[in-house]
PDB file of C-alpha atoms in Angstrom:
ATOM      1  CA  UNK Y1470       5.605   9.441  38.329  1.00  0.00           C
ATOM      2  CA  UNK Y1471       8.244  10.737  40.492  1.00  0.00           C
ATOM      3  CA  UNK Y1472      10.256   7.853  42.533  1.00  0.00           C
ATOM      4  CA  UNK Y1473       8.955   7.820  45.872  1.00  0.00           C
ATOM      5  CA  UNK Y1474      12.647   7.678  47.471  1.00  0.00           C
ATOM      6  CA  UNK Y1475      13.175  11.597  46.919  1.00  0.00           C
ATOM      7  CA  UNK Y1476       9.580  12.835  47.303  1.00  0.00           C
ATOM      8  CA  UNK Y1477      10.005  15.213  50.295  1.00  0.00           C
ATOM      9  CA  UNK Y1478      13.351  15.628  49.659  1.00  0.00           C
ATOM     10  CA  UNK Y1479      14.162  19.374  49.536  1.00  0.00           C
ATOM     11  CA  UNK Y1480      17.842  19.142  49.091  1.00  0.00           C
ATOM     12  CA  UNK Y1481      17.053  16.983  45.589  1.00  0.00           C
ATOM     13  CA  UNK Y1482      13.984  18.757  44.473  1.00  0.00           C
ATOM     14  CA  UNK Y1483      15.330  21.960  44.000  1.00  0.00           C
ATOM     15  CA  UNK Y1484      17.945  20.489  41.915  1.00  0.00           C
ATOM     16  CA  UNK Y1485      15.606  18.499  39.620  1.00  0.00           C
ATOM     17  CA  UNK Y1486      12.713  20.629  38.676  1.00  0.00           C
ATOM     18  CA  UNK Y1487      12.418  20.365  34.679  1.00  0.00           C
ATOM     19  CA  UNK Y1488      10.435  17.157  33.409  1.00  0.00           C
ATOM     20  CA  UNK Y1489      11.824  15.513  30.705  1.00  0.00           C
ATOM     21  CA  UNK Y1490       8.515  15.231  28.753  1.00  0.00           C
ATOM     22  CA  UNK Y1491       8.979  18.657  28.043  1.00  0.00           C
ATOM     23  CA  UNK Y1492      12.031  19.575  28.722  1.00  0.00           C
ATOM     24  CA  UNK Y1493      13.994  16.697  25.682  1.00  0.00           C
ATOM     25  CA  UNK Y1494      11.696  18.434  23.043  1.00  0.00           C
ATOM     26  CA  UNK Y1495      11.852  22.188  24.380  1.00  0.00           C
ATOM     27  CA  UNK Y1496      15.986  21.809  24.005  1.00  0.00           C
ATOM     28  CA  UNK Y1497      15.314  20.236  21.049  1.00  0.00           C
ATOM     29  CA  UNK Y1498      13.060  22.506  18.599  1.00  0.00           C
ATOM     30  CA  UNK Y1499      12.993  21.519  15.142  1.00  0.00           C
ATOM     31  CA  UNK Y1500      14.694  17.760  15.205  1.00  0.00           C
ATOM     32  CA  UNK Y1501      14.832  17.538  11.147  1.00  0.00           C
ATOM     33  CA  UNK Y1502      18.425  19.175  10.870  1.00  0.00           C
ATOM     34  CA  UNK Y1503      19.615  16.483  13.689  1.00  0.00           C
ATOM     35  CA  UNK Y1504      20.978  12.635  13.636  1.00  0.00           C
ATOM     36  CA  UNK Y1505      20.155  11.350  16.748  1.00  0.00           C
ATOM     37  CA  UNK Y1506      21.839   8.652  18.689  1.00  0.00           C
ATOM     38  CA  UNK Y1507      19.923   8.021  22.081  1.00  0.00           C
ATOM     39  CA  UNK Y1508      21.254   5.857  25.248  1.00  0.00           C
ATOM     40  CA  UNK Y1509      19.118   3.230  26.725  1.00  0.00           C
ATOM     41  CA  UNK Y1510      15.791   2.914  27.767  1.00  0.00           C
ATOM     42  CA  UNK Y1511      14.976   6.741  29.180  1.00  0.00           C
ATOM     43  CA  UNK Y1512      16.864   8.425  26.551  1.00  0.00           C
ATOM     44  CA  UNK Y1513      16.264   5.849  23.990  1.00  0.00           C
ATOM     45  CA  UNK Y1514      12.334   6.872  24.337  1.00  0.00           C
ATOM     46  CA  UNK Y1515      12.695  10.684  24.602  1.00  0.00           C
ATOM     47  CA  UNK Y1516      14.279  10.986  21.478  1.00  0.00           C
ATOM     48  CA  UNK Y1517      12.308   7.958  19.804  1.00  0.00           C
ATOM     49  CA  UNK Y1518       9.315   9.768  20.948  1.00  0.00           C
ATOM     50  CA  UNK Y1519      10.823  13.317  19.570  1.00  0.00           C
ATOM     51  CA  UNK Y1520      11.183  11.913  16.057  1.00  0.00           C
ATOM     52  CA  UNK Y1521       8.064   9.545  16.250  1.00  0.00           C
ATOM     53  CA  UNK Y1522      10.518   6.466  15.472  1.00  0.00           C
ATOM     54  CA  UNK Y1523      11.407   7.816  12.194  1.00  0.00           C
ATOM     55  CA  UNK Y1524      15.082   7.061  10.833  1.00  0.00           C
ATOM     56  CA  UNK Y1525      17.165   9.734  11.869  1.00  0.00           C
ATOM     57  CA  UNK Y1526      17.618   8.374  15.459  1.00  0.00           C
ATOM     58  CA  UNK Y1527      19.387   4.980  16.703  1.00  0.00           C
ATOM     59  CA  UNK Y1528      18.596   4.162  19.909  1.00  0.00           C
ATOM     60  CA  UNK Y1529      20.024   1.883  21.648  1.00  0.00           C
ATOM     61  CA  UNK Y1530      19.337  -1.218  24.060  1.00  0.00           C
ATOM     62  CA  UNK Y1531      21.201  -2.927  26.378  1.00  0.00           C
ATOM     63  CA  UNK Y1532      24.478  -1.243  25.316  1.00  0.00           C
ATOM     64  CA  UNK Y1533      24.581   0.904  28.440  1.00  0.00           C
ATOM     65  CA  UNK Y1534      27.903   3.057  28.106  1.00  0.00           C
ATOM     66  CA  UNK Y1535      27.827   3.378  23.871  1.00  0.00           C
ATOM     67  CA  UNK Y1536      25.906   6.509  23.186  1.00  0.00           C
ATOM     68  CA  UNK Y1537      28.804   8.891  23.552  1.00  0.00           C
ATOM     69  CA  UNK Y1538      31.019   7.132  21.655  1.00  0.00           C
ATOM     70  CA  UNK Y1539      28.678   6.355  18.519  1.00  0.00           C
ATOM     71  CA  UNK Y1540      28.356   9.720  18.846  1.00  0.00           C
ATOM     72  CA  UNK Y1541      31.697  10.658  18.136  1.00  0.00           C
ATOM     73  CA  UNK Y1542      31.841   7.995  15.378  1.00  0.00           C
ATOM     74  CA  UNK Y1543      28.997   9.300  13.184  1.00  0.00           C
ATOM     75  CA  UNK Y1544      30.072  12.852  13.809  1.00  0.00           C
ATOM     76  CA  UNK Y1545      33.674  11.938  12.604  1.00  0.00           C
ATOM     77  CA  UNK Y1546      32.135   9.990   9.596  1.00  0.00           C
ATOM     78  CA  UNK Y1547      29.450  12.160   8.841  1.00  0.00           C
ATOM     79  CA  UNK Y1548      30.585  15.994   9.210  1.00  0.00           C
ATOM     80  CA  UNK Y1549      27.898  17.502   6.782  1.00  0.00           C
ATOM     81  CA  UNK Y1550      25.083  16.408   9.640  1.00  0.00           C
ATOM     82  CA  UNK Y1551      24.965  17.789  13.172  1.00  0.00           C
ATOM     83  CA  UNK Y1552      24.592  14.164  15.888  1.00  0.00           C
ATOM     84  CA  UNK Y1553      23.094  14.873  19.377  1.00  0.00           C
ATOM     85  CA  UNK Y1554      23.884  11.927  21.090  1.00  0.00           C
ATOM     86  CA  UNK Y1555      21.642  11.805  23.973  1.00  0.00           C
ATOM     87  CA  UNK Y1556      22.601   9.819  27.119  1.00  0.00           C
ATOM     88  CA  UNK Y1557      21.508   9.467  31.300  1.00  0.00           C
ATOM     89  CA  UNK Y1558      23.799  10.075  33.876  1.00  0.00           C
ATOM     90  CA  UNK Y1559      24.458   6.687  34.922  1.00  0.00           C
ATOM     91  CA  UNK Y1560      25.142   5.426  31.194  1.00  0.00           C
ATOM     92  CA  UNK Y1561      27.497   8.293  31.313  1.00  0.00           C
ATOM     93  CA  UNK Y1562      29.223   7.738  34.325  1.00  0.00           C
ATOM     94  CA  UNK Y1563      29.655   4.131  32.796  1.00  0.00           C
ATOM     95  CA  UNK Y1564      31.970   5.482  29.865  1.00  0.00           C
ATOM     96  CA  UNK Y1565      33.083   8.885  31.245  1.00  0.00           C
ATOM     97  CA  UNK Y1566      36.421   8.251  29.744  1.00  0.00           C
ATOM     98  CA  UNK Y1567      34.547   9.040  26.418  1.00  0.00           C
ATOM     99  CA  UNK Y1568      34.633  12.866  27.239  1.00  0.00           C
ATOM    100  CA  UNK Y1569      38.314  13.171  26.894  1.00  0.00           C
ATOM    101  CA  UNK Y1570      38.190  11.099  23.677  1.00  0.00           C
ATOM    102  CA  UNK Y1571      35.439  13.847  22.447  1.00  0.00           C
ATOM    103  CA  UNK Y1572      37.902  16.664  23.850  1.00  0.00           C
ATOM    104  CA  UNK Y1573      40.580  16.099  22.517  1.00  0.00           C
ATOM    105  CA  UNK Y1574      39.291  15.500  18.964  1.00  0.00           C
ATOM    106  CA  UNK Y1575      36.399  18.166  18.957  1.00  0.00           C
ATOM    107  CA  UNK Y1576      34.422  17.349  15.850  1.00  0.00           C
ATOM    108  CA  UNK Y1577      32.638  20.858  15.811  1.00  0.00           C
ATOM    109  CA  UNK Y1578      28.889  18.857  14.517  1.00  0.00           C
ATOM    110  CA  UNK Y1579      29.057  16.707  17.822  1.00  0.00           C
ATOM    111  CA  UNK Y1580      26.589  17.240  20.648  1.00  0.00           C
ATOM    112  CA  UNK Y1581      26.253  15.720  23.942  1.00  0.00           C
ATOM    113  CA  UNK Y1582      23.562  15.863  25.529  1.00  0.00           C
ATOM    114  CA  UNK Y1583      22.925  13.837  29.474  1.00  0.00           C
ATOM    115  CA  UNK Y1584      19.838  13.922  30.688  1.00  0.00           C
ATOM    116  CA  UNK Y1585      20.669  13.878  34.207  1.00  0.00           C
ATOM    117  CA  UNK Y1586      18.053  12.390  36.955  1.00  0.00           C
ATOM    118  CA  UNK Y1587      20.050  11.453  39.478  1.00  0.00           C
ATOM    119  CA  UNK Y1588      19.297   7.758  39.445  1.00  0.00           C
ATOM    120  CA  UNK Y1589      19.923   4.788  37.895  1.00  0.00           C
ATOM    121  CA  UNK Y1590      16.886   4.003  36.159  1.00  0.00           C
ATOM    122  CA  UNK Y1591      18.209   0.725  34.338  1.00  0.00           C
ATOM    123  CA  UNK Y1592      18.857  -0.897  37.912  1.00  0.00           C
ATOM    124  CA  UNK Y1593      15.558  -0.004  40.193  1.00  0.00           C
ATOM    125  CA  UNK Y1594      16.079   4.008  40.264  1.00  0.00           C
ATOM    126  CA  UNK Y1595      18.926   3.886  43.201  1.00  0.00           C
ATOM    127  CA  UNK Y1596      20.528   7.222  43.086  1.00  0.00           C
ATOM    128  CA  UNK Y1597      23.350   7.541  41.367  1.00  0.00           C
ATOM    129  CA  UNK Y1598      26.733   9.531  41.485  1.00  0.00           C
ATOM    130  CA  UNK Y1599      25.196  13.285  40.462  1.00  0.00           C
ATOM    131  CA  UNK Y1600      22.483  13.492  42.785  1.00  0.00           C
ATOM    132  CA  UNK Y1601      25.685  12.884  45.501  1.00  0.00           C
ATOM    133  CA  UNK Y1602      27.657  15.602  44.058  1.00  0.00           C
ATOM    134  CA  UNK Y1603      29.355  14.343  40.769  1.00  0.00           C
ATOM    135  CA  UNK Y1604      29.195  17.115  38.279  1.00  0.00           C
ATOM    136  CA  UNK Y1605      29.777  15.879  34.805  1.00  0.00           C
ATOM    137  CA  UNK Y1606      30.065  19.060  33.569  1.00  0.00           C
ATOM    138  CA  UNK Y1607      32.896  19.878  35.453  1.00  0.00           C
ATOM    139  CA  UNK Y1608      34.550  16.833  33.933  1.00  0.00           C
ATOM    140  CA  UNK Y1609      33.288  17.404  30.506  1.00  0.00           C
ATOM    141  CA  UNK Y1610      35.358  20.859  30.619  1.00  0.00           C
ATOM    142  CA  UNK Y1611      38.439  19.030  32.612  1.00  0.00           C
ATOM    143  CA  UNK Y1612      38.420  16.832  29.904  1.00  0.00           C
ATOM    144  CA  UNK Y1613      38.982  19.495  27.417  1.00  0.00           C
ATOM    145  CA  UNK Y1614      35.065  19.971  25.508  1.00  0.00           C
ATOM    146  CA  UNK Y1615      35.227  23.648  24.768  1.00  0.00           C
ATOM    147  CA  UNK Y1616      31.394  24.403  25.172  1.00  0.00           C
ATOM    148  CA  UNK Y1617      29.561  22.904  27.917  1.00  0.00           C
ATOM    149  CA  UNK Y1618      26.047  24.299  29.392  1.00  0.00           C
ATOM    150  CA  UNK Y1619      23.946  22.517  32.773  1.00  0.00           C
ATOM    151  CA  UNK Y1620      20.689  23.643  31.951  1.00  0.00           C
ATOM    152  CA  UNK Y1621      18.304  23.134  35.524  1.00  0.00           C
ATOM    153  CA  UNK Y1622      15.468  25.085  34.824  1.00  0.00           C
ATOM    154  CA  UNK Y1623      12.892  26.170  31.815  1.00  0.00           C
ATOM    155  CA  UNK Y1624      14.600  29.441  31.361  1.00  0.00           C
ATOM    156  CA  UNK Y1625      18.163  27.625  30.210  1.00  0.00           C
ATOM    157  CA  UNK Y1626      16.239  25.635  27.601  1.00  0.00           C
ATOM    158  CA  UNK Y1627      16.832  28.444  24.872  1.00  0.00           C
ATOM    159  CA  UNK Y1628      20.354  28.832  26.148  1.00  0.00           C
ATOM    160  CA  UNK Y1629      20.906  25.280  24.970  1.00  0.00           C
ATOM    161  CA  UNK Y1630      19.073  25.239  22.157  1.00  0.00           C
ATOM    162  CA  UNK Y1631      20.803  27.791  20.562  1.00  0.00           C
ATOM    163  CA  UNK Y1632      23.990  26.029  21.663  1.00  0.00           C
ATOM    164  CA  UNK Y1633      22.834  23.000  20.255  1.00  0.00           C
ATOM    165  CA  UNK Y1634      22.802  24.859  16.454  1.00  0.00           C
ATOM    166  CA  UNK Y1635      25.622  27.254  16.451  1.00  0.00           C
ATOM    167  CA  UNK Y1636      28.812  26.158  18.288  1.00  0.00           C
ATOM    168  CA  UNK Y1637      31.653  25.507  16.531  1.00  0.00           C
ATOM    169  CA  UNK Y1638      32.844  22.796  18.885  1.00  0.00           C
ATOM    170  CA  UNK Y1639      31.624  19.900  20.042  1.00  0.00           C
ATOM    171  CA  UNK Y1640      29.067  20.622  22.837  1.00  0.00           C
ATOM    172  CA  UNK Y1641      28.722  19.389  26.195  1.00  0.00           C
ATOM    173  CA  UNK Y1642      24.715  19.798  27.675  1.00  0.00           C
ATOM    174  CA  UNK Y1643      23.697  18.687  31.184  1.00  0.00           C
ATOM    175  CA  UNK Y1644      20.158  18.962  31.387  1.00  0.00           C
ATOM    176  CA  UNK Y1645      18.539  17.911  35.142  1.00  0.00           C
ATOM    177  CA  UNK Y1646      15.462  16.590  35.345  1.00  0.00           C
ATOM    178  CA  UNK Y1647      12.968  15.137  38.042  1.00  0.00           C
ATOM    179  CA  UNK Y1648      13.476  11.241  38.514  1.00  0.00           C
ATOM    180  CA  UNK Y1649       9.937  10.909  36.430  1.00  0.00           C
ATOM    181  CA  UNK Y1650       9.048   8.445  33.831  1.00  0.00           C
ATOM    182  CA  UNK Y1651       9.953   9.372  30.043  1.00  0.00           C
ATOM    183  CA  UNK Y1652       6.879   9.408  27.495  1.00  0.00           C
ATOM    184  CA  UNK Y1653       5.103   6.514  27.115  1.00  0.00           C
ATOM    185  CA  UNK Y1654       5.851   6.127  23.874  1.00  0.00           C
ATOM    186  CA  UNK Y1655       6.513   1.885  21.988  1.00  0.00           C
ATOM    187  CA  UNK Y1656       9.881   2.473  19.958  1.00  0.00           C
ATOM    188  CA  UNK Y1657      11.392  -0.289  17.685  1.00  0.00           C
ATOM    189  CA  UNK Y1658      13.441  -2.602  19.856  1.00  0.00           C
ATOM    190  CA  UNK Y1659      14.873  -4.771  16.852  1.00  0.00           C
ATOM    191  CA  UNK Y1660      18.569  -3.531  16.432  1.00  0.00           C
ATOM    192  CA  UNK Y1661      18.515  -4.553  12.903  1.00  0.00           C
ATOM    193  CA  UNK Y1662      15.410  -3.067  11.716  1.00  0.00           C
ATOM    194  CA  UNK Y1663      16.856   1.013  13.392  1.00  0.00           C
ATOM    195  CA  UNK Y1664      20.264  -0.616  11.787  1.00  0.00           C
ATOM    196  CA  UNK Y1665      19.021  -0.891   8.116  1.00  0.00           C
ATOM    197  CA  UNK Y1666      16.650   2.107   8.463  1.00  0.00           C
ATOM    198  CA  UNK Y1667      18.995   4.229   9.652  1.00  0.00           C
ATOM    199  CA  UNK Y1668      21.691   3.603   7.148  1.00  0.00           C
ATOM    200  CA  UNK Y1669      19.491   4.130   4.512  1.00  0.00           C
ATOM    201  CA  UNK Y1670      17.955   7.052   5.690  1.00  0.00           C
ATOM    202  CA  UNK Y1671      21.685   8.206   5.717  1.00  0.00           C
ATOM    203  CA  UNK Y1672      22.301   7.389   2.158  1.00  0.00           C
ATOM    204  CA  UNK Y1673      19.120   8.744   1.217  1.00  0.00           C
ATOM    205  CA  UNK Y1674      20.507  11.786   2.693  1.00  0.00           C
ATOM    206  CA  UNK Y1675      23.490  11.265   0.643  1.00  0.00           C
ATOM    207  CA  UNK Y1676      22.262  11.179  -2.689  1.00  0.00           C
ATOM    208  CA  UNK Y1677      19.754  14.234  -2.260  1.00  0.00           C
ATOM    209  CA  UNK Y1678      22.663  16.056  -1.005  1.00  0.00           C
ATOM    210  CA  UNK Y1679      21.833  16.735   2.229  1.00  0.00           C
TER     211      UNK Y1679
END
């Protein structure tokens, strides 16, 4: 469903064309080599959805602002696995700071990706700072992240995808998408349960070596 506030609006449709049902596992590809740490409730159920719940992603709820820097933690604890921490614009613009944290340390396995709708869907889909002008990529490179992308139409996925597996920096994506719903999909909302499971999924990982 596409919020009825920018249908018919030409300046912000040809800006947001992708859809993130198809865009999130098109960047993507193969999730299996990834830890995953998804944002809240958009991002939280594109990358739920990705991995069908399983234990390689976290994702968050109600800790709008987090994703980034969890991010950074698990990358900086973990540097034998490659962490996409997936976010929205307006958790983003909530912890922006975070980008010059990630800059300045580079962990080389660390991924950002912002999925980037324009709105904030948390609050009643207002629009939010990048459908105004705000471009977080631009700040993602003032803040000193070596590789960044903005990926705004099919043709960019592969771009990204590649960038997603072979940098040796951390990564900065912006993907835009259209202001739609994200799959339908019923993750696990109990922060304990994705706690435990994803700890030991990690120390599973551990002990085979990989």
């Amino acid at each position: 469903m596409i919020m009825k506030a920018n249908v018919g609006n030409p300046e912000f449709d040809e800006r947001y064309v992708l859809d993130r049902r198809e865009a999130v596992p098109a960047l993507v590809g193969g999730h299996k080599e990834f830890l995953f740490i998804a944002g809240l409730a958009g991002t939280a159920r594109d990358v739920t959805s990705l991995v069908n719940d399983g234990p390689s992603a976290y994702g968050l709820g109600g800790a709008m602002g987090a994703a980034t820097m969890m991010g950074l933690g698990l990358a900086l604890a973990r540097p034998d696995r490659t962490v996409i921490a997936f976010c929205g614009d307006g958790e983003l613009l909530m912890n922006v700071g975070s980008l010059a944290t990630i800059g300045v340390r580079n962990p080389p396995n660390l991924r950002i990706v912002c999925v980037d709708n324009g709105h904030y869907g948390e609050t009643g889909y207002q629009r939010s700072h990048t459908s105004l002008g705000v471009d977080l990529e631009k700040i993602a490179v003032g803040s000193g992240i070596r590789r960044t992308l903005t990926i705004g139409t099919a043709a960019e996925l592969p771009k990204g995808s590649k960038l997603l597996r072979e940098s040796e920096d951390a990564v900065f994506i912006l993907m835009r998408v259209k202001p739609t719903d994200p799959p339908k999909f019923k993750r696990t909302l109990d922060p304990a349960v994705c706690r435990v499971r994803f700890k030991a999924a990690l120390a599973d990982a551990a002990r085979a070596g990989g």
